[in-house]
Amino acid sequence: MNTLINERLERLREVLRREHFAAFIFPTSDPHNSEYTADHWKGREWISGFNGSAGTAVVMQDSAALWTDSRYFLAAEEQLKGTGFQLMKLKVEGTPTIAEWINRQLLAAGSPSSTEVGIDGWCCTANYVQELIGDLRKEGGLTLRTNFDPLPLIWRNRPPVPDAPIERYPQEYAGERTHEKIARIRKALREHHADGMLMAALDDIAWTLNLRGTDVHCNPVFVSYLLISSKDVTLFVNPAKLTPDVSAYLQEEGVAVDRYENVIKGLKEYSEYNILMDPDEVNHTLYRAVTCERVGEESPVKRMKTVKNTAEMAGFRNAMLRDGIAMVKFLKWLKPAVEAGGQTEISVSDRLEALRAEQPLFRGISFDTIAGYQEHGAIVHYEATPATDSVLRPEGLLLLDSGAQYLDGTTDITRTIALGLLTEEQKKVYTLVLKGHIQLQLLQFPDGAAGTQLDAIARSPLWQAGLNYLHGTGHGVGSYLNVHEGPHQIRMEWKPAPLHAGMTVTDEPGIYLAGRFGVRIENTLLVQPAMETECGRFLRFETLTLCPIDTTPVITSLMTPAEIEWLNNYHRIVYEKLSPYLSEDEKNWLVGACKPLSFNNF
Amino acid sequence: MNTLINERLERLREVLRREHFAAFIFPTSDPHNSEYTADHWKGREWISGFNGSAGTAVVMQDSAALWTDSRYFLAAEEQLKGTGFQLMKLKVEGTPTIAEWINRQLLAAGSPSSTEVGIDGWCCTANYVQELIGDLRKEGGLTLRTNFDPLPLIWRNRPPVPDAPIERYPQEYAGERTHEKIARIRKALREHHADGMLMAALDDIAWTLNLRGTDVHCNPVFVSYLLISSKDVTLFVNPAKLTPDVSAYLQEEGVAVDRYENVIKGLKEYSEYNILMDPDEVNHTLYRAVTCERVGEESPVKRMKTVKNTAEMAGFRNAMLRDGIAMVKFLKWLKPAVEAGGQTEISVSDRLEALRAEQPLFRGISFDTIAGYQEHGAIVHYEATPATDSVLRPEGLLLLDSGAQYLDGTTDITRTIALGLLTEEQKKVYTLVLKGHIQLQLLQFPDGAAGTQLDAIARSPLWQAGLNYLHGTGHGVGSYLNVHEGPHQIRMEWKPAPLHAGMTVTDEPGIYLAGRFGVRIENTLLVQPAMETECGRFLRFETLTLCPIDTTPVITSLMTPAEIEWLNNYHRIVYEKLSPYLSEDEKNWLVGACKPLSFNNF
């Protein structure tokens, strides 16, 4: 029994009884619809004990449940033990929706005293609430109240909203001035027949203003809102975060400043005819607060930000070079260190971070390193803790998904490394994942194709063997910004955002065999123009990541000549680009790691 | 100048002026949302002269326009000459929506006397009207009137609603009795929390009642509505269509009969709590006519119908055998006949139909044959007319897309045939299309995948060469029903309907090079279970179509060993299955056509 969580639940249930709530919902979000939030908004983790990056907790008087996706099934199972929270597996047959579950619990308990469900309207998007209201109504006519938040009453020692200073993002990396970006945004708003917009997404604000912060772990953003009208631009932010340098820059770029808390007042005073608010971005409470006409469409900033300019592309290539150097130093060190003994998942993650930190312009890691040895590799978003930390032996597979923030770019790379002898199954799965990874990079495709249209290319070699993975194949990556950047993605679920030249996207197929091992291989790619024919414009991928892919597990007879040619060519480029920055020892190691495979099928 | 069309437009415009319409919209549909309609409902064709299977005509006082998709761009351009209709190319950059175009025309004409647009609410779905209202409102606040139809006032000698007799569909082919199907439908309705449903789709009604008709060219359906409640089943149909045999059958299965015109009355008298009506199927006028609660969800019959039972699968295999025999007789005849001279697109289509008609259980063709020689092959839905009919020469490519209705199944097959010498470009394009066609048939994929997820598999060999096609890769096929059967499809646009075992689907990639030639290769497939692993259930395709694929254009060095193996294996099966039914001469020809290709890449 987890007494800490049970005691918190007791305090919450007392408040729910007093306020006549049948249930209260804690999504994973903050007022800015962030994927990763500042600690202040980690209410779902605080109430449930589950620390994954995605999940929704629901608490009723006699029961509690937590919904999460396949990446976290194993981790959540572990963390929810003794909390009283039941794990609800998303996208698994038979899993009820939140509304269905609440209704069933109420029906099972007999005539309920309340049919009102609560959620904090500041911490979920307008569209989320809209759908939730519909779902609840269908389930026995349940209703939703959004103007009450129990956390301030029950969360003792809650971390404050961060007030860390903001810094400027140099023009040499940003490549476009703030007033130029704002001019482009205003032009896009006119195309949407909108006078202005409210920006709530922290990475969109950081991109627009060429500013960065440290408010969210691994994401260089700062807590704020940005209101753009046809005449004014106002940043709503805690003034304690503004250095004189940043204040001067904002003034120079024509951006006024108001207090973070004043955003509602600012919205109510907004005097133009209409305002664009993205209902998938802006929280429910703010969305409802406007009195003028609302244009409820996707924020045009999202797509602008994803198409990198020349300076950002150059920054990515430079950051990848430094990241590749750190990775090579790490990989060269790894096997002998494991053979020497005493290395663990955590110790090698620390070593890798230290090697990255030696590189110029390093600003931190871009997400918590996933180092999963053997069966831990099958836990998609495994994060080793002192309690789970495995000792690495010179055998089997280590799945290592990591990345860094450099001032000129963000990196995200996964390598699965053979630490010694492998099983035949490990070699076969590794080879099939590699085939999928390469097939996607070899693809040429029509300009404007959605990622969902390309997804099967990475999966089909796995499907042919009865294997599949439930996570996405790829996501955008920010320019010294969030490592997950949308709206474009490559995944099974329909994501209509089209792919265009200048976008970054990862290529990360994987296979996870519970209790045995996991394989994932990931490069970050840049979409480039390929050709124009009478059938239209076509795109291709440039591989940004520079780091050898372990060839020791590859069963070459399963590979096609084109796949082997890609791999050999990639390794030639990796060697050419990285070797000038390496010591003789490192270069010698890299020669071996980049040795071409020969094609011996026939 | 097309005087016939201009004279009709004049009569229409007079009515529009009298009724104060700014514009009137003629979609391609009937009260049942049929893809192909009885002649009575071909108002769009009558007013515009364009006879393609998809298109929307809009008529204003001083202008007129017709929207259609890429399949018909070339044909529509031809047919609209001199009509005053401007061609609007769907999915081409810069093409306005109907609402945008109407608004622009009104703005260009100065202050309009009316901002009301008309459409016949009987001949478009509830969802279509819903969206149209939203689109019009956004464009200068245009409004929509749906209760007026000008056609009865202006269409002289309009074909009547068909009253041809209905016939029973034998149990040996249907495989499931009507009362069993109705029991399954009622169970599905309860799962949707609905008491009953109104069925408007003619193929759904024919499937449910195990009846067939001849009201729509190539589609064996009959005009009617079906109302199912928790107690009763009522067929609304012209009683002249009911033979004593059919009347007795309906009574036996518990189906009451009322007049077609009484459907509105039947709906108003429907006395249960709620009714399921599919807003993508039921027309706007009927959808609005109900007084009880409406459950606006997809009709459960659509998906039931697509999963074939054992009798239907056996029927398909038998029908494909007979269709294959006819195709082989045709193909054996074709090249010598072309060499002998005098054959045209129409003459060979007629010959093919005659050979099919010799087969037992033949009931007609399943769609108008597309026989496109050389540059006509590049017109995706080309239909030869006496004016365009090309003489076939012993060179180049003939694209032949055809199919038949047999009592036990519906066929749909495309072969592109080398009539003699080809260009290198023709061979290359042919080989790439064949690669895409084969890659899809080789695919194993997760149970429940949507067609959009698989689409790229057929396209990627073409994409790599900068080629693409704008139509779908595949559609469902009915069991002696419509040759296009949804909701599942394989196409670039998102279609969420999942693929499951028992569904038919075509595999028909193609390339169309305007002014030069077209290539399409199509088989009809049956989805089959493949394997179940720890990653879930996987599906594969069984190839139903039995007919050799022309190998003379194939550049084997562009093919992979797996592709050649598939092709050789397919041809072995085609020979084994068809040869017992062929003459010695035909068998000898088939031996040659099925000769294995050897793999000589290395």
Short mmCIF file of C-alpha atoms in Angstrom, two decimals, chain A residues 93 138-139 193 297 425 442-446 449 452-457 459-460 462-470 491-494 511-514 516 531 533-538 561 599 602, chain B residues 93 138-139 193 297 425 442-446 449 452-457 459-460 462-470 491-494 511-514 516 531 533-538 561 599 602:
data_model
loop_
_atom_site.label_atom_id
_atom_site.label_comp_id
_atom_site.label_asym_id
_atom_site.label_seq_id
_atom_site.Cartn_x
_atom_site.Cartn_y
_atom_site.Cartn_z
CA GLU A 93 -9.95 -3.62 -26.77
CA LYS A 138 -24.05 10.27 -23.59
CA GLU A 139 -23.22 8.32 -20.45
CA HIS A 193 -10.15 36.45 -41.74
CA GLU A 297 -8.83 27.35 -36.24
CA GLU A 425 15.59 -13.64 -32.43
CA LEU A 442 14.98 5.91 -48.91
CA LEU A 443 11.46 7.10 -49.67
CA GLN A 444 10.60 9.80 -52.16
CA PHE A 445 7.03 11.06 -51.75
CA PRO A 446 4.61 13.73 -53.01
CA ALA A 449 1.68 14.03 -48.14
CA THR A 452 0.04 8.81 -41.91
CA GLN A 453 0.42 8.10 -45.63
CA LEU A 454 4.12 7.28 -45.19
CA ASP A 455 3.90 5.37 -41.93
CA ALA A 456 3.46 1.88 -43.46
CA ILE A 457 6.78 2.20 -45.31
CA ARG A 459 6.35 -0.78 -40.67
CA SER A 460 5.91 -3.18 -43.59
CA LEU A 462 7.98 -5.76 -39.50
CA TRP A 463 4.37 -6.50 -40.46
CA GLN A 464 5.58 -9.20 -42.86
CA ALA A 465 7.05 -11.01 -39.84
CA GLY A 466 3.97 -10.51 -37.63
CA LEU A 467 5.60 -7.67 -35.68
CA ASN A 468 4.35 -4.15 -35.01
CA TYR A 469 4.83 -1.21 -32.68
CA LEU A 470 2.05 0.91 -31.26
CA ARG A 491 2.04 7.65 -37.36
CA MET A 492 -0.79 5.12 -37.84
CA GLU A 493 -3.47 7.47 -36.53
CA TRP A 494 -4.59 10.10 -39.00
CA ILE A 511 9.87 -3.63 -31.61
CA TYR A 512 9.20 -4.41 -27.95
CA LEU A 513 8.96 -8.01 -26.79
CA ALA A 514 7.76 -7.92 -23.19
CA ARG A 516 12.79 -10.10 -23.44
CA MET A 531 12.17 16.61 -58.06
CA THR A 533 7.66 16.07 -62.75
CA GLU A 534 4.38 16.13 -64.68
CA CYS A 535 2.93 14.26 -61.66
CA GLY A 536 3.86 17.09 -59.27
CA ARG A 537 6.54 18.00 -56.74
CA PHE A 538 8.29 15.25 -54.78
CA PRO A 561 20.85 -4.37 -52.00
CA PHE A 599 25.75 -8.04 -50.01
CA PHE A 602 22.99 -14.58 -54.03
CA GLU B 93 -4.72 24.54 -56.21
CA LYS B 138 -19.08 31.98 -44.36
CA GLU B 139 -19.24 33.41 -47.87
CA HIS B 193 -28.67 2.69 -28.28
CA GLU B 297 -24.31 7.51 -36.80
CA GLU B 425 8.96 4.90 -71.22
CA LEU B 442 2.41 -9.23 -50.91
CA LEU B 443 1.60 -7.13 -47.86
CA GLN B 444 0.76 -8.55 -44.47
CA PHE B 445 -0.78 -5.93 -42.17
CA PRO B 446 -2.42 -5.53 -38.75
CA ALA B 449 -5.69 -1.14 -40.32
CA THR B 452 -5.12 4.88 -45.99
CA GLN B 453 -2.39 3.24 -43.92
CA LEU B 454 -1.68 0.72 -46.70
CA ASP B 455 -2.01 3.05 -49.68
CA ALA B 456 1.67 4.06 -49.88
CA ILE B 457 2.73 0.44 -50.35
CA ARG B 459 2.49 3.95 -54.62
CA SER B 460 6.06 3.95 -53.36
CA LEU B 462 5.99 5.02 -58.52
CA TRP B 463 6.88 7.84 -56.12
CA GLN B 464 10.55 6.83 -56.31
CA ALA B 465 10.40 7.63 -60.04
CA GLY B 466 8.51 10.90 -59.58
CA LEU B 467 5.18 9.35 -60.65
CA ASN B 468 1.83 9.34 -58.86
CA TYR B 469 -1.88 8.83 -59.50
CA LEU B 470 -4.65 10.89 -57.98
CA ARG B 491 -6.64 5.69 -50.79
CA MET B 492 -4.51 8.74 -49.95
CA GLU B 493 -7.39 10.59 -48.31
CA TRP B 494 -8.20 9.45 -44.80
CA ILE B 511 -0.14 6.11 -64.15
CA TYR B 512 -1.65 8.53 -66.66
CA LEU B 513 0.59 10.61 -68.88
CA ALA B 514 -1.64 13.12 -70.68
CA ARG B 516 0.70 9.75 -74.36
CA MET B 531 -1.28 -15.00 -38.30
CA THR B 533 1.49 -13.14 -32.71
CA GLU B 534 2.30 -11.34 -29.47
CA CYS B 535 1.99 -8.13 -31.54
CA GLY B 536 -1.62 -8.92 -32.51
CA ARG B 537 -3.61 -10.37 -35.41
CA PHE B 538 -2.35 -9.89 -38.97
CA PRO B 561 13.02 -11.43 -56.56
CA PHE B 599 15.24 -13.19 -62.34
CA PHE B 602 22.68 -10.19 -60.87
#
